[in-house]
Structure formats: structure tokens, C-alpha cells
Coordinates of C-alpha atoms in Angstrom, one line a residue:
M19 CA 75.5 121.4 27.2
L20 CA 74.3 124.6 28.4
E21 CA 73.5 125.0 32.2
L22 CA 72.3 128.1 34.0
K23 CA 72.5 127.6 37.7
N24 CA 70.4 130.2 40.0
I25 CA 70.9 133.0 37.6
S26 CA 69.4 136.4 38.9
F27 CA 69.6 139.8 37.1
G28 CA 68.8 143.3 38.0
V29 CA 69.2 147.0 37.2
D30 CA 69.3 150.1 39.0
S31 CA 66.3 152.1 39.2
E32 CA 64.8 155.3 41.0
E33 CA 63.1 152.7 43.6
G34 CA 66.2 150.9 43.9
Q35 CA 67.5 147.6 42.5
K36 CA 64.6 146.2 40.0
E37 CA 64.9 142.3 39.6
I38 CA 64.3 141.2 36.1
I39 CA 65.6 137.6 36.2
R40 CA 65.0 135.7 39.6
D41 CA 66.8 132.6 40.3
V42 CA 66.5 130.7 37.2
S43 CA 68.0 127.6 36.6
L44 CA 67.9 125.7 33.3
T45 CA 69.8 123.0 31.6
V46 CA 69.7 122.7 27.6
D47 CA 71.4 119.3 26.5
N48 CA 72.9 118.8 23.3
N49 CA 71.3 118.5 20.1
K50 CA 68.0 119.9 22.0
F51 CA 65.3 122.6 20.4
V52 CA 64.4 124.5 23.2
V53 CA 61.7 127.6 22.6
I54 CA 61.5 130.4 25.7
T55 CA 58.0 131.8 25.7
G56 CA 56.0 133.8 28.0
P57 CA 54.4 137.1 28.3
N58 CA 56.0 140.4 27.3
G59 CA 58.3 142.1 29.9
G60 CA 58.6 138.4 31.4
G61 CA 62.3 138.0 31.0
K62 CA 63.0 136.2 28.0
S63 CA 65.1 138.6 25.9
T64 CA 67.0 139.3 29.1
L65 CA 68.0 135.8 29.5
A66 CA 69.1 135.5 26.0
R67 CA 71.4 138.1 26.4
L68 CA 72.6 136.8 29.6
I69 CA 73.4 133.4 27.7
A70 CA 75.1 135.3 24.8
G71 CA 77.0 137.4 27.0
I72 CA 75.7 141.1 26.4
E73 CA 74.4 141.3 30.0
K74 CA 76.1 139.8 33.2
P75 CA 74.1 138.1 36.0
T76 CA 74.3 139.7 39.3
S77 CA 74.5 136.2 40.8
G78 CA 74.4 132.8 39.9
R79 CA 76.5 130.8 37.3
I80 CA 76.5 130.0 33.4
L81 CA 78.4 126.8 32.5
L82 CA 79.1 125.6 28.9
D83 CA 80.0 121.7 28.4
G84 CA 80.9 121.7 32.2
E85 CA 83.2 124.9 31.9
D86 CA 82.0 128.0 33.7
I87 CA 81.4 131.1 31.5
T88 CA 79.9 133.4 33.7
D89 CA 82.8 136.2 33.4
W90 CA 83.6 135.5 29.8
S91 CA 83.2 138.2 27.3
I92 CA 80.6 138.0 24.2
T93 CA 83.8 137.3 22.0
D94 CA 85.1 134.6 24.1
R95 CA 81.7 133.2 24.2
A96 CA 81.4 133.3 20.4
K97 CA 84.7 131.6 20.2
A98 CA 83.6 128.9 22.4
G99 CA 80.6 128.1 20.1
I100 CA 77.6 130.3 21.2
S101 CA 75.8 132.3 18.2
Y102 CA 73.2 135.0 19.2
A103 CA 70.8 136.5 16.6
L104 CA 69.4 140.0 17.9
Q105 CA 65.7 140.7 17.8
Q106 CA 66.7 144.0 15.9
P107 CA 69.8 143.0 13.7
V108 CA 72.4 145.4 13.3
R109 CA 73.5 147.4 10.1
F110 CA 77.1 147.2 9.0
K111 CA 77.7 150.5 6.7
G112 CA 80.4 149.7 4.2
I113 CA 80.4 145.7 4.9
Q114 CA 78.9 143.6 2.1
V115 CA 76.7 140.4 2.7
I116 CA 79.4 138.1 1.3
D117 CA 82.1 139.8 3.8
L118 CA 79.8 139.4 6.5
L119 CA 79.0 135.5 6.0
R120 CA 82.9 135.1 5.5
I121 CA 83.4 136.7 9.0
A122 CA 80.6 134.8 10.5
S123 CA 82.0 131.3 9.1
G124 CA 85.4 132.1 10.3
R125 CA 87.0 130.8 7.0
Y126 CA 87.1 131.6 3.2
L127 CA 83.8 131.0 1.6
S128 CA 83.1 130.9 -2.1
I129 CA 80.6 132.8 -3.8
S130 CA 78.5 129.4 -4.3
A131 CA 79.1 128.6 -0.5
A132 CA 77.8 132.1 0.6
C133 CA 75.0 131.8 -1.7
D134 CA 73.9 128.5 -0.6
Y135 CA 73.4 130.1 2.8
L136 CA 71.0 133.0 1.5
S137 CA 69.3 130.5 -0.4
E138 CA 68.6 128.5 2.8
V139 CA 66.7 131.6 4.3
G140 CA 64.8 132.1 1.1
M141 CA 66.9 135.1 -0.5
C142 CA 67.8 135.2 -4.1
A143 CA 71.7 134.9 -3.6
R144 CA 72.4 137.2 -6.9
D145 CA 70.3 140.1 -5.6
Y146 CA 72.2 140.2 -2.3
I147 CA 75.7 138.8 -2.1
N148 CA 77.2 142.1 -3.0
R149 CA 74.8 144.6 -1.1
E150 CA 76.0 146.5 1.6
V151 CA 74.6 145.4 5.1
N152 CA 73.0 149.0 5.5
A153 CA 69.8 151.1 5.6
S154 CA 68.8 150.0 2.0
L155 CA 67.9 146.8 3.2
S156 CA 64.6 146.1 5.3
G157 CA 64.3 144.5 8.8
G158 CA 63.1 141.4 7.2
E159 CA 66.0 141.3 5.1
L160 CA 68.5 141.9 7.6
K161 CA 66.7 139.3 9.8
R162 CA 67.0 136.8 7.3
I163 CA 70.7 137.5 6.5
E164 CA 71.4 137.4 10.1
I165 CA 70.1 133.9 10.0
A166 CA 72.2 133.1 7.3
T167 CA 75.3 134.1 9.3
V168 CA 74.2 131.7 12.2
L169 CA 73.9 128.9 9.8
A170 CA 77.7 129.8 8.4
R171 CA 78.8 129.5 11.9
S172 CA 77.4 126.2 12.7
T173 CA 78.0 126.4 16.4
K174 CA 77.1 124.2 19.4
L175 CA 74.6 126.8 20.6
S176 CA 72.4 129.3 18.5
V177 CA 70.3 131.6 20.4
F178 CA 67.5 133.4 18.3
D179 CA 65.5 136.2 19.7
E180 CA 62.1 136.6 18.2
P181 CA 63.4 135.2 14.5
E182 CA 59.9 135.8 13.1
A183 CA 60.0 139.5 14.0
G184 CA 59.5 141.5 10.9
I185 CA 59.3 139.1 8.0
D186 CA 56.3 138.1 5.7
L187 CA 54.3 135.0 6.1
W188 CA 56.4 133.2 3.3
S189 CA 59.6 133.9 4.7
F190 CA 58.2 132.6 8.2
Q191 CA 57.1 129.4 6.8
N192 CA 60.6 129.0 5.4
L193 CA 62.1 129.8 8.5
I194 CA 60.4 126.9 10.5
K195 CA 62.0 124.6 7.8
V196 CA 65.4 126.3 8.2
F197 CA 65.3 125.6 12.1
E198 CA 64.4 121.9 11.4
R199 CA 67.1 121.7 8.8
M200 CA 69.6 123.2 11.3
Q201 CA 69.0 120.4 14.0
E202 CA 69.4 117.8 11.2
K203 CA 72.6 118.7 10.2
N204 CA 74.3 119.8 13.2
K205 CA 73.7 116.9 15.6
D206 CA 75.6 118.1 18.3
G207 CA 74.3 121.6 18.3
S208 CA 71.5 123.0 20.1
I209 CA 68.9 126.0 19.2
I210 CA 67.3 128.3 21.8
I211 CA 64.5 130.5 20.4
I212 CA 62.8 133.0 22.1
S213 CA 59.5 133.2 20.5
H214 CA 55.5 133.3 21.0
Q215 CA 54.7 131.9 17.5
E216 CA 52.8 128.7 18.0
R217 CA 54.3 127.1 14.8
I218 CA 57.7 127.4 16.4
L219 CA 56.5 126.0 19.6
E220 CA 55.2 122.9 17.7
I221 CA 58.7 121.9 16.5
A222 CA 60.4 122.4 19.9
D223 CA 61.6 119.5 22.0
E224 CA 61.3 121.5 25.5
I225 CA 59.1 124.6 26.2
V226 CA 60.1 126.9 28.8
V227 CA 57.5 129.4 30.1
I228 CA 59.2 132.7 31.8
A229 CA 56.9 135.1 33.5
G230 CA 57.9 137.8 36.2
G231 CA 61.5 136.7 35.7
R232 CA 60.9 133.5 37.1
I233 CA 60.4 130.1 35.2
K234 CA 56.8 129.2 35.4
E235 CA 56.8 125.7 33.7
Q236 CA 59.3 123.9 31.6
G237 CA 59.1 120.4 29.8
P238 CA 58.7 118.5 26.9
R239 CA 56.6 120.0 24.2
D240 CA 54.0 117.5 24.3
Q241 CA 53.9 118.1 28.3
I242 CA 53.7 122.1 28.3
L243 CA 52.0 123.0 24.8
P244 CA 48.6 121.7 25.2
A245 CA 48.0 123.8 28.3
L246 CA 49.9 126.8 26.8
L247 CA 47.5 127.1 24.3
G248 CA 44.2 125.8 25.6
T249 CA 44.4 128.0 28.7
A250 CA 44.0 131.7 28.5
S251 CA 45.2 132.3 31.8
A252 CA 48.6 130.2 31.4
V253 CA 50.8 132.8 32.6
G254 CA 49.4 135.0 29.6
A255 CA 51.9 133.6 27.5
C256 CA 49.3 132.8 24.5
T257 CA 48.3 136.2 24.1
Q258 CA 50.9 136.9 21.1
L259 CA 51.0 133.3 19.9
E260 CA 49.2 134.2 16.6
K261 CA 50.4 137.7 16.1
G262 CA 53.4 138.0 13.4
S263 CA 52.2 135.0 11.4
E264 CA 49.6 137.1 9.5
Q265 CA 52.5 139.7 8.6

């Protein structure tokens, strides 16, 4: 279980301290699929980076299974079972896809097992297993490879920052199935996704709406989604819902 307790985060600016996250408290129980949505610039990606340990809160606490991890490094959080998929995946010149999957899994993976993870994200394994994770790969290919590494880790908490960015419609439709299978296979694991996509919102257990650095709404999908889709003024979160699914 992940708990955020009164988390705030700010950065220095010419006008002084600019607060991006303001007193956010949130609990993600085990085996939950939570989608965090809201207007651009509202603090969604910053919150994901705080959970992953890329940023440290200026106040508040982060707990994982009751243990305070607020000051833990990214590495320590990864060892504790937190995976994080970046909005823009990193390129690793000189590292092959098979090596990246083995590093992510923390164990020796056979070629066959590694290919299974690539197949899960809609990639023809034989075309990619020995490719370098470098500039020769498109943004969409990198995104799917990164998601495959998260699958290989099978961690207790997987955080995805706009996983649909840069992928085509066919891949997006299969991405939905990937997330559904993740929940089915990892009964103790939870998923947090930062997304505007209606299709992703529709499969969430819970939806959290963030605007202006604060949680504006949160609750079960059936409670939050109808108002989110039906009201244009619902914290501006619907403006991007259909964008990307046409890519």
C-alpha cells in the first residue's frame, strides 16, 4: 500500500518559491488500478516523480507498506518494489533490448522469456530482441520496450506517466489489454497511470483529478468518470481525453 501524507513540493523561481504540489494526501491500496488525470500543468507528472523518488517533497511523508520512504533514493525505491515508466523513455546506446529486459527483471532471462514480454506489448520479438536501445528506435518503440521492462520486473507498484504518448492507435488498443493483464497476474501489485485517455479512465478502479497542485476529486470510477466526461468545466480535465487515441 502506498500512502502520501500532506505532500507538498515547490521550486525556486524569480518570484520566490513556486508551489507545484499542495498538501496532497492519497492512499493506493494493494491490487488497485488508479488513474490520475487533470489539466496540463496541474501537477500530475510531478506527483509521479515524487512517488518514484526523482523529486523529493518539501514537506509531507511517503509511505510504502507502512514504511517511511520519503528520503529514499530512486534505487532504494526500485529495490522495494516501485517501477516508474517515464513519459519520454531514455535511450541507452550500446545496450541491447535483451540486456535491458534482463536488468529490469533482476534475473537471467532466456531469449524465449524476453520475447514473451515484447510480444505482450505488440512487438515482433525477433525484430527487436538484439536491437540497441538507441536513436534508431522510434519514440513509440521505446515506449513499448519500456513498458515491457516494467512487466519483466513485476513489482508491487508500477507508475506510468502518460504511457499512450507517441504510440499508434493499434498499439494503444493493445496497451489497454496489457494493463488489464497486469492486474490479473499480479494480485498484490497496484498500478498508477497518469493519463487523459478515456479508454484508460474506463478501466480504472479509482480516479484522482488533480488541478492547481491539489486533489479536486477522487473516488471509484463509476462515481468520478460520468461527471468528468459530461461536464466541460470539470477542472478542465476532459479537454485532452480524446487526443492521442487518433494517433
